[in-house]
């Protein structure tokens, strides 16, 4: 049942404020403490984290790497499961291995988990299907409470993965004594406001539809982001390729001048994900390099960022202002809706894109 929407993907995008709110409330006590099932993880005994996943779930891991390193000060390695499993990396003592998977059945992720079994200190998974193989074979499985996701393009599972991973990071940081109770309480109160901020972002649907209409005639699209917005750029490019079949690539903004800027001309739209944070000025200077080469910029930022930098851009999309750590979850919305409306404009099969399966249980 598409609940009155044209596609499951649209329904699942719209469900995000509700399911994110549920995920948050499952992990918070009335007193605002973060609770993990089964006694959780002793983060004071963890020296490093290895995170492994495929596709969109791997971008959730990459985002969590920025959070774990900056907020909890734990070094994190991220790899896609198909590489990790054959690389056979050494797993040092006191390593926590984390596997993220919507289905919990992705063959490469499961094989990577089995490789870590007996080597890592503990195996944690972040899954949507609690009875899945990955959940069953983990020491601790954290459900994301996204509900059934039907569209092949992952949407609400991604934002719920990010939400649960952020709660895990905050818990780790507090347990390790690098985030005091007052700062933790501030982050938690910001998180509680996230569903309503996501709602505000969803209300910008018309802006995203009109930008997407312009994107639909492009042959190639670039996505740029810096810091924690880089994985979101990767997610935006994957969504667009997957359902609209437009060639899209994502780069860390600072990498542009090391090669990809050679691609830019008046035919290439460049989507820039840039909330007004500490890295904003750097990203904007990369964006200006694109505009100097006649690239057509779609700038996604908040009101402050747009008033400072939207002069001369092709399209601008306004996101509400949020605490820095929440920006990756919020900016998933324009990444999803740009791809969705582009696919609708092109008339592709949004929920069942060619050549793809919802769950990849073979190598
Ligand atoms: O079920 P999983 O989260 O393990 O699936 C991983 C990928 O196959 C999945 O995220 C895929 O990249 C999506 N189609 C992306 O929208």
Coordinates of N, CA and C in Angstrom, one line a residue, residues 79-290:
X79 N 35.1 0.4 5.3 CA 35.3 -0.2 4.0 C 34.0 -0.8 3.5
X80 N 34.0 -0.9 2.1 CA 32.9 -1.6 1.6 C 33.1 -3.1 1.7
X81 N 32.1 -3.9 2.0 CA 32.2 -5.3 2.4 C 32.9 -6.1 1.3
X82 N 32.6 -5.8 0.0 CA 33.2 -6.7 -1.0 C 34.7 -6.5 -1.1
X83 N 35.3 -5.4 -0.7 CA 36.7 -5.2 -0.6 C 37.3 -5.8 0.7
X84 N 36.6 -5.4 1.8 CA 37.1 -5.8 3.1 C 37.3 -7.4 3.2
X85 N 36.3 -8.1 2.7 CA 36.3 -9.5 2.9 C 37.5 -10.2 2.3
X86 N 37.9 -9.7 1.1 CA 39.0 -10.4 0.4 C 40.4 -9.7 0.8
X87 N 40.3 -8.6 1.4 CA 41.5 -7.9 1.8 C 42.1 -8.6 3.0
X88 N 41.2 -9.3 3.7 CA 41.6 -10.0 4.9 C 42.5 -9.1 5.8
X89 N 42.0 -8.0 6.3 CA 42.8 -7.1 7.0 C 43.1 -7.6 8.4
X90 N 44.3 -7.3 9.0 CA 44.5 -7.7 10.4 C 43.6 -6.9 11.3
X91 N 43.1 -7.5 12.3 CA 42.1 -6.9 13.2 C 42.8 -6.7 14.6
X92 N 43.3 -5.6 14.9 CA 44.1 -5.4 16.2 C 43.1 -5.7 17.4
X93 N 43.8 -6.0 18.6 CA 43.0 -6.1 19.8 C 42.2 -4.9 20.1
X94 N 41.1 -5.0 20.8 CA 40.3 -3.9 21.2 C 39.7 -3.2 20.1
X95 N 39.4 -4.0 19.0 CA 38.6 -3.4 17.8 C 37.2 -3.8 18.0
X96 N 36.3 -2.8 17.8 CA 34.9 -3.1 17.7 C 34.5 -3.1 16.2
X97 N 33.9 -4.2 15.7 CA 33.5 -4.3 14.3 C 32.0 -4.0 14.2
X98 N 31.7 -3.1 13.3 CA 30.3 -2.6 13.2 C 29.8 -2.9 11.7
X99 N 28.7 -3.6 11.6 CA 28.2 -3.9 10.3 C 26.8 -3.2 10.1
X100 N 26.6 -2.5 9.0 CA 25.3 -1.8 8.9 C 24.6 -2.3 7.6
X101 N 23.4 -2.7 7.8 CA 22.7 -3.3 6.7 C 21.2 -3.2 6.9
X102 N 20.5 -2.6 5.9 CA 19.0 -2.5 6.1 C 18.4 -4.0 6.1
X103 N 18.7 -4.8 5.1 CA 18.1 -6.1 5.0 C 18.7 -7.1 6.0
X104 N 19.9 -6.9 6.4 CA 20.6 -7.8 7.3 C 21.0 -9.1 6.5
X105 N 20.8 -9.1 5.2 CA 21.1 -10.3 4.4 C 22.1 -10.1 3.3
X106 N 22.7 -8.9 3.2 CA 23.6 -8.7 2.1 C 24.8 -9.6 2.2
X107 N 25.1 -10.4 1.1 CA 26.1 -11.5 1.2 C 27.5 -11.0 1.6
X108 N 27.9 -9.9 0.9 CA 29.3 -9.5 1.2 C 29.4 -9.0 2.7
X109 N 28.4 -8.3 3.2 CA 28.4 -7.8 4.5 C 28.5 -8.9 5.5
X110 N 27.6 -10.0 5.2 CA 27.6 -11.1 6.1 C 29.0 -11.9 6.1
X111 N 29.6 -12.0 4.9 CA 30.9 -12.6 4.9 C 31.9 -11.8 5.6
X112 N 31.9 -10.5 5.5 CA 32.8 -9.6 6.3 C 32.6 -9.8 7.8
X113 N 31.4 -9.9 8.2 CA 31.1 -10.2 9.6 C 31.7 -11.5 10.1
X114 N 31.5 -12.5 9.2 CA 32.0 -13.8 9.6 C 33.6 -13.8 9.7
X115 N 34.2 -13.0 8.8 CA 35.6 -12.9 8.9 C 36.1 -12.3 10.2
X116 N 35.3 -11.4 10.7 CA 35.7 -10.7 12.0 C 35.4 -11.5 13.2
X117 N 34.5 -12.5 13.1 CA 34.1 -13.3 14.2 C 35.3 -14.0 14.8
X118 N 35.5 -13.8 16.1 CA 36.7 -14.4 16.7 C 37.9 -13.6 16.7
X119 N 37.9 -12.5 15.8 CA 39.1 -11.6 15.7 C 38.8 -10.3 16.4
X120 N 37.6 -9.7 16.2 CA 37.2 -8.4 16.8 C 36.8 -8.7 18.2
X121 N 36.9 -7.6 19.0 CA 36.5 -7.8 20.4 C 35.0 -8.0 20.5
X122 N 34.2 -7.3 19.8 CA 32.8 -7.6 19.7 C 32.3 -7.2 18.3
X123 N 31.2 -7.8 17.9 CA 30.5 -7.6 16.6 C 29.2 -7.0 16.9
X124 N 29.1 -5.8 16.4 CA 27.8 -5.0 16.5 C 27.2 -4.8 15.2
X125 N 25.9 -4.9 15.1 CA 25.3 -4.6 13.8 C 24.1 -3.6 14.0
X126 N 23.9 -2.9 12.9 CA 22.8 -1.9 12.9 C 22.0 -2.3 11.7
X127 N 20.8 -2.8 12.0 CA 20.0 -3.5 11.0 C 18.5 -3.0 11.1
X128 N 17.8 -3.3 10.0 CA 16.4 -3.0 10.0 C 15.5 -4.2 10.3
X129 N 16.1 -5.4 10.0 CA 15.3 -6.7 10.1 C 15.9 -7.5 11.3
X130 N 15.3 -7.5 12.4 CA 15.9 -8.0 13.6 C 16.1 -9.6 13.5
X131 N 15.3 -10.2 12.7 CA 15.5 -11.7 12.6 C 16.5 -12.1 11.4
X132 N 17.2 -11.1 10.9 CA 18.1 -11.3 9.7 C 19.4 -12.1 10.2
X133 N 20.1 -12.6 9.2 CA 21.3 -13.4 9.4 C 22.3 -12.5 10.1
X134 N 22.5 -11.2 9.6 CA 23.5 -10.4 10.2 C 23.2 -10.1 11.7
X135 N 21.9 -9.8 12.0 CA 21.5 -9.6 13.4 C 21.8 -10.8 14.2
X136 N 21.5 -12.0 13.7 CA 21.6 -13.2 14.5 C 23.1 -13.5 14.8
X137 N 23.9 -13.2 13.9 CA 25.3 -13.6 14.1 C 26.2 -12.5 14.8
X138 N 25.5 -11.4 15.2 CA 26.2 -10.3 15.9 C 26.2 -10.6 17.4
X139 N 27.2 -10.0 18.2 CA 27.1 -10.0 19.6 C 25.9 -9.1 20.1
X140 N 25.8 -8.0 19.4 CA 24.7 -7.0 19.7 C 24.2 -6.5 18.4
X141 N 22.8 -6.5 18.3 CA 22.2 -6.0 17.1 C 21.3 -4.8 17.5
X142 N 21.5 -3.7 16.8 CA 20.7 -2.5 17.1 C 19.7 -2.3 16.0
X143 N 18.4 -2.4 16.2 CA 17.4 -2.2 15.2 C 17.3 -0.7 14.9
X144 N 17.0 -0.4 13.7 CA 16.8 1.0 13.3 C 15.3 1.5 13.3
X145 N 14.4 0.5 13.4 CA 13.0 0.8 13.5 C 12.4 1.7 12.4
X146 N 12.9 1.4 11.2 CA 12.4 2.2 10.0 C 11.1 1.6 9.4
X147 N 10.8 0.4 9.8 CA 9.6 -0.3 9.2 C 10.0 -0.8 7.9
X148 N 9.1 -1.6 7.2 CA 9.5 -2.2 6.0 C 9.8 -1.2 4.9
X149 N 10.9 -1.4 4.2 CA 11.3 -0.5 3.1 C 11.2 -1.3 1.8
X150 N 10.3 -0.8 0.9 CA 10.0 -1.5 -0.3 C 10.8 -1.0 -1.5
X151 N 10.9 0.3 -1.6 CA 11.6 0.9 -2.7 C 13.1 0.4 -2.7
X152 N 13.6 0.1 -3.9 CA 14.9 -0.4 -4.0 C 15.9 0.6 -3.6
X153 N 15.6 1.9 -3.9 CA 16.5 3.0 -3.4 C 16.2 3.2 -1.9
X154 N 17.3 3.0 -1.1 CA 17.1 3.1 0.3 C 17.0 4.6 0.7
X155 N 16.0 4.9 1.5 CA 15.7 6.3 2.0 C 15.6 6.4 3.5
X156 N 14.4 5.9 4.0 CA 14.2 6.0 5.4 C 15.2 5.1 6.2
X157 N 15.6 4.0 5.6 CA 16.6 3.2 6.3 C 17.9 3.9 6.5
X158 N 18.3 4.7 5.5 CA 19.5 5.5 5.6 C 19.4 6.5 6.8
X159 N 18.4 7.3 6.8 CA 18.3 8.3 7.9 C 18.1 7.7 9.3
X160 N 17.4 6.5 9.3 CA 17.3 5.8 10.6 C 18.7 5.2 11.0
X161 N 19.4 4.7 10.0 CA 20.8 4.2 10.3 C 21.6 5.3 10.9
X162 N 21.6 6.5 10.3 CA 22.3 7.6 10.8 C 21.9 8.0 12.2
X163 N 20.6 8.0 12.4 CA 20.1 8.4 13.8 C 20.6 7.5 14.8
X164 N 20.5 6.2 14.6 CA 21.0 5.2 15.6 C 22.5 5.2 15.7
X165 N 23.2 5.4 14.6 CA 24.7 5.6 14.8 C 25.1 6.8 15.5
X166 N 24.3 7.9 15.4 CA 24.6 9.1 16.1 C 24.4 8.9 17.6
X167 N 23.3 8.2 18.0 CA 23.1 7.9 19.4 C 24.2 7.1 19.9
X168 N 24.7 6.1 19.1 CA 25.8 5.3 19.6 C 27.1 6.1 19.8
X169 N 27.3 7.0 18.9 CA 28.5 7.9 19.0 C 28.4 8.7 20.3
X170 N 27.2 9.3 20.6 CA 27.0 10.1 21.8 C 27.2 9.3 23.0
X171 N 26.7 8.1 23.0 CA 26.9 7.2 24.2 C 28.3 6.9 24.4
X172 N 29.0 6.5 23.3 CA 30.5 6.2 23.3 C 31.2 7.4 23.9
X173 N 30.9 8.6 23.4 CA 31.7 9.8 23.8 C 31.4 10.1 25.3
X174 N 30.2 9.9 25.8 CA 29.9 10.1 27.2 C 30.5 9.1 28.1
X175 N 30.4 7.8 27.7 CA 31.1 6.7 28.4 C 32.6 6.9 28.6
X176 N 33.2 7.4 27.5 CA 34.6 7.6 27.5 C 35.1 8.9 28.2
X177 N 34.1 9.7 28.6 CA 34.4 10.9 29.4 C 34.9 12.1 28.5
X178 N 34.6 12.0 27.2 CA 35.0 13.1 26.3 C 33.8 14.0 26.0
X179 N 32.6 13.6 26.4 CA 31.5 14.5 26.2 C 30.7 14.5 27.6
X180 N 30.7 15.7 28.2 CA 30.1 15.7 29.5 C 28.6 15.7 29.5
X181 N 28.0 15.5 30.6 CA 26.5 15.3 30.6 C 25.8 16.4 30.1
X182 N 26.3 17.6 30.3 CA 25.5 18.8 29.9 C 25.6 18.9 28.3
X183 N 26.8 18.6 27.8 CA 26.9 18.6 26.3 C 26.0 17.5 25.7
X184 N 26.0 16.4 26.4 CA 25.2 15.2 25.9 C 23.7 15.6 25.9
X185 N 23.3 16.3 26.9 CA 21.9 16.7 27.0 C 21.6 17.7 25.9
X186 N 22.5 18.6 25.6 CA 22.2 19.5 24.5 C 22.0 18.8 23.1
X187 N 22.9 17.8 22.9 CA 22.8 17.0 21.6 C 21.5 16.3 21.6
X188 N 21.1 15.7 22.8 CA 19.9 14.9 22.8 C 18.7 15.8 22.6
X189 N 18.7 17.0 23.1 CA 17.5 17.8 22.9 C 17.5 18.3 21.4
X190 N 18.6 18.5 20.8 CA 18.6 18.8 19.4 C 18.1 17.6 18.6
X191 N 18.5 16.4 19.0 CA 18.0 15.2 18.3 C 16.5 15.1 18.4
X192 N 16.0 15.4 19.6 CA 14.5 15.3 19.7 C 13.7 16.2 18.8
X193 N 14.4 17.3 18.4 CA 13.8 18.2 17.5 C 13.9 17.8 16.0
X194 N 14.7 16.8 15.8 CA 15.0 16.4 14.4 C 13.8 16.1 13.5
X195 N 12.8 15.3 14.0 CA 11.7 15.0 13.2 C 11.0 16.2 12.7
X196 N 10.9 17.3 13.5 CA 10.1 18.4 13.0 C 11.0 19.2 12.0
X197 N 12.3 19.2 12.2 CA 13.2 19.8 11.2 C 13.1 19.1 9.8
X198 N 13.0 17.8 9.9 CA 12.9 17.0 8.7 C 11.6 17.3 8.0
X199 N 10.6 17.5 8.8 CA 9.3 17.9 8.2 C 9.4 19.2 7.4
X200 N 10.1 20.2 8.0 CA 10.3 21.5 7.3 C 11.0 21.3 6.0
X201 N 12.1 20.4 6.0 CA 12.8 20.1 4.8 C 11.9 19.5 3.7
X202 N 11.0 18.6 4.2 CA 10.1 18.0 3.2 C 9.1 19.0 2.6
X203 N 8.9 20.1 3.3 CA 8.0 21.1 2.8 C 8.6 21.9 1.6
X204 N 9.9 21.7 1.5 CA 10.6 22.4 0.3 C 10.5 21.5 -0.9
X205 N 9.6 20.6 -1.0 CA 9.4 19.7 -2.1 C 9.4 20.4 -3.4
X206 N 8.6 21.5 -3.5 CA 8.5 22.2 -4.8 C 9.8 22.7 -5.4
X207 N 10.6 23.2 -4.4 CA 11.9 23.7 -4.8 C 12.8 22.6 -5.4
X208 N 12.7 21.4 -4.8 CA 13.5 20.3 -5.2 C 12.9 19.7 -6.5
X209 N 11.6 19.8 -6.7 CA 11.0 19.3 -8.0 C 11.5 20.2 -9.1
X210 N 11.5 21.5 -8.9 CA 11.9 22.4 -10.0 C 13.4 22.2 -10.3
X211 N 14.2 22.1 -9.3 CA 15.6 21.8 -9.6 C 15.8 20.5 -10.3
X212 N 15.0 19.5 -9.9 CA 15.2 18.2 -10.5 C 14.7 18.2 -11.9
X213 N 13.7 19.0 -12.2 CA 13.3 19.1 -13.6 C 14.4 19.6 -14.5
X214 N 15.2 20.5 -14.0 CA 16.4 21.0 -14.7 C 17.4 19.9 -14.8
X215 N 17.6 19.1 -13.8 CA 18.6 18.1 -13.8 C 18.3 17.0 -14.8
X216 N 17.0 16.8 -15.0 CA 16.6 15.6 -15.8 C 17.1 15.6 -17.2
X217 N 17.5 16.8 -17.7 CA 18.1 16.8 -19.1 C 19.6 16.7 -19.1
X218 N 20.2 16.6 -17.9 CA 21.7 16.5 -17.9 C 22.2 15.1 -18.2
X219 N 23.4 15.0 -18.8 CA 24.0 13.7 -19.0 C 24.9 13.3 -17.8
X220 N 25.5 14.3 -17.2 CA 26.4 14.0 -16.1 C 26.1 15.0 -15.0
X221 N 26.2 14.6 -13.8 CA 25.9 15.5 -12.6 C 27.0 15.3 -11.6
X222 N 27.6 16.3 -11.0 CA 28.6 16.2 -10.0 C 27.9 16.6 -8.6
X223 N 28.3 15.9 -7.6 CA 27.9 16.3 -6.2 C 29.2 16.6 -5.4
X224 N 29.1 17.7 -4.7 CA 30.3 18.1 -3.9 C 29.8 18.3 -2.4
X225 N 30.7 17.9 -1.5 CA 30.5 18.1 -0.1 C 31.9 18.0 0.6
X226 N 32.0 18.6 1.8 CA 33.2 18.6 2.5 C 32.9 18.0 3.9
X227 N 33.9 17.4 4.6 CA 33.7 16.9 5.9 C 32.5 15.9 5.9
X228 N 31.7 16.1 6.9 CA 30.6 15.1 7.1 C 29.6 15.3 5.9
X229 N 29.7 16.3 5.1 CA 28.8 16.3 3.9 C 29.3 15.6 2.7
X230 N 30.5 15.1 2.8 CA 31.1 14.3 1.7 C 30.3 13.0 1.5
X231 N 30.1 12.2 2.6 CA 29.3 11.0 2.4 C 27.9 11.3 1.8
X232 N 27.3 12.5 2.2 CA 26.0 12.8 1.7 C 26.0 13.1 0.2
X233 N 27.2 13.7 -0.3 CA 27.3 13.9 -1.7 C 27.4 12.5 -2.4
X234 N 28.1 11.6 -1.8 CA 28.1 10.2 -2.4 C 26.7 9.6 -2.4
X235 N 26.0 9.8 -1.4 CA 24.6 9.3 -1.3 C 23.7 9.9 -2.4
X236 N 23.9 11.2 -2.6 CA 23.1 12.0 -3.6 C 23.4 11.4 -5.0
X237 N 24.7 11.2 -5.2 CA 25.1 10.7 -6.6 C 24.6 9.3 -6.8
X238 N 24.7 8.4 -5.7 CA 24.2 7.1 -5.9 C 22.7 7.0 -6.1
X239 N 21.9 7.8 -5.4 CA 20.5 7.9 -5.6 C 20.1 8.3 -7.0
X240 N 20.8 9.3 -7.5 CA 20.5 9.8 -8.8 C 20.8 8.7 -9.9
X241 N 22.0 8.1 -9.8 CA 22.4 7.1 -10.8 C 21.3 5.9 -10.8
X242 N 21.0 5.5 -9.6 CA 20.3 4.3 -9.3 C 18.9 4.4 -10.0
X243 N 18.2 5.6 -9.7 CA 16.8 5.6 -10.2 C 16.6 6.5 -11.4
X244 N 17.5 7.4 -11.7 CA 17.2 8.2 -12.9 C 18.1 7.8 -14.1
X245 N 19.1 7.0 -13.8 CA 20.1 6.5 -14.8 C 21.0 7.6 -15.3
X246 N 21.0 8.7 -14.7 CA 21.9 9.8 -15.1 C 23.3 9.6 -14.4
X247 N 24.3 9.7 -15.2 CA 25.7 9.5 -14.6 C 26.0 10.6 -13.6
X248 N 26.3 10.2 -12.4 CA 26.6 11.1 -11.3 C 27.8 10.7 -10.5
X249 N 28.6 11.6 -10.1 CA 29.8 11.3 -9.3 C 29.8 12.3 -8.2
X250 N 30.4 11.8 -7.1 CA 30.6 12.7 -5.9 C 32.0 12.9 -5.6
X251 N 32.4 14.1 -5.2 CA 33.8 14.3 -4.8 C 33.8 15.1 -3.5
X252 N 34.8 14.9 -2.7 CA 35.1 15.8 -1.6 C 35.5 17.1 -2.3
X253 N 34.9 18.2 -1.8 CA 35.1 19.5 -2.5 C 36.5 19.8 -2.8
X254 N 37.4 19.5 -1.8 CA 38.8 19.9 -1.9 C 39.5 19.0 -3.0
X255 N 38.9 18.0 -3.5 CA 39.5 17.1 -4.5 C 39.3 17.7 -5.9
X256 N 38.4 18.6 -6.0 CA 38.0 19.1 -7.3 C 39.2 19.5 -8.2
X257 N 40.1 20.3 -7.6 CA 41.2 20.8 -8.5 C 42.2 19.7 -8.7
X258 N 42.1 18.5 -8.2 CA 43.0 17.5 -8.4 C 42.6 16.6 -9.6
X259 N 41.6 17.1 -10.4 CA 41.2 16.3 -11.6 C 39.8 16.6 -12.0
X260 N 38.8 16.3 -11.2 CA 37.4 16.4 -11.7 C 37.0 17.7 -12.3
X261 N 37.6 18.8 -11.9 CA 37.2 20.1 -12.4 C 37.3 20.2 -13.9
X262 N 38.2 19.3 -14.5 CA 38.3 19.2 -15.9 C 37.0 18.8 -16.6
X263 N 36.1 18.2 -15.9 CA 34.8 17.8 -16.4 C 33.8 18.9 -16.5
X264 N 34.1 20.0 -15.8 CA 33.1 21.1 -15.6 C 33.0 22.0 -16.9
X265 N 31.8 22.1 -17.4 CA 31.5 23.1 -18.4 C 30.0 23.5 -18.3
X266 N 29.5 24.2 -19.2 CA 28.1 24.7 -19.0 C 27.0 23.6 -19.1
X267 N 27.5 22.4 -19.5 CA 26.5 21.3 -19.6 C 26.4 20.5 -18.3
X268 N 27.3 20.8 -17.3 CA 27.3 19.9 -16.1 C 26.8 20.6 -14.9
X269 N 25.6 20.1 -14.4 CA 25.1 20.6 -13.1 C 26.0 20.1 -12.0
X270 N 26.2 20.9 -11.0 CA 27.0 20.5 -9.8 C 26.2 20.8 -8.6
X271 N 25.8 19.8 -7.9 CA 25.0 20.0 -6.6 C 26.0 20.1 -5.5
X272 N 25.9 21.2 -4.8 CA 26.8 21.5 -3.7 C 26.0 21.5 -2.4
X273 N 26.4 20.6 -1.5 CA 25.8 20.4 -0.2 C 26.6 21.1 0.9
X274 N 26.1 22.3 1.3 CA 26.9 23.1 2.1 C 26.2 23.9 3.2
X275 N 25.9 23.3 4.3 CA 25.3 24.0 5.4 C 26.3 25.1 5.9
X276 N 25.8 26.1 6.5 CA 26.7 27.2 7.0 C 27.5 26.7 8.3
X277 N 28.5 25.9 8.1 CA 29.3 25.4 9.2 C 30.7 25.8 9.1
X278 N 31.6 25.2 9.9 CA 33.0 25.7 9.9 C 33.7 25.6 8.5
X279 N 33.2 24.7 7.7 CA 33.9 24.4 6.4 C 33.2 25.1 5.3
X280 N 32.1 25.9 5.6 CA 31.3 26.5 4.5 C 32.2 27.4 3.6
X281 N 33.0 28.2 4.1 CA 33.8 29.1 3.2 C 34.7 28.3 2.2
X282 N 35.2 27.2 2.7 CA 36.1 26.4 1.9 C 35.2 25.8 0.7
X283 N 34.1 25.3 1.1 CA 33.2 24.7 0.0 C 32.8 25.7 -1.0
X284 N 32.4 26.9 -0.5 CA 32.0 28.0 -1.4 C 33.1 28.4 -2.3
X285 N 34.3 28.4 -1.8 CA 35.4 28.8 -2.8 C 35.5 27.7 -3.9
X286 N 35.3 26.4 -3.5 CA 35.3 25.4 -4.6 C 34.1 25.6 -5.5
X287 N 33.0 26.0 -5.0 CA 31.8 26.2 -5.8 C 32.1 27.4 -6.8
X288 N 32.8 28.4 -6.3 CA 33.1 29.5 -7.2 C 34.0 29.1 -8.3
X289 N 34.9 28.2 -8.0 CA 35.8 27.6 -9.1 C 34.9 27.0 -10.2
X290 N 33.9 26.3 -9.7 CA 33.0 25.6 -10.7 C 32.3 26.7 -11.5

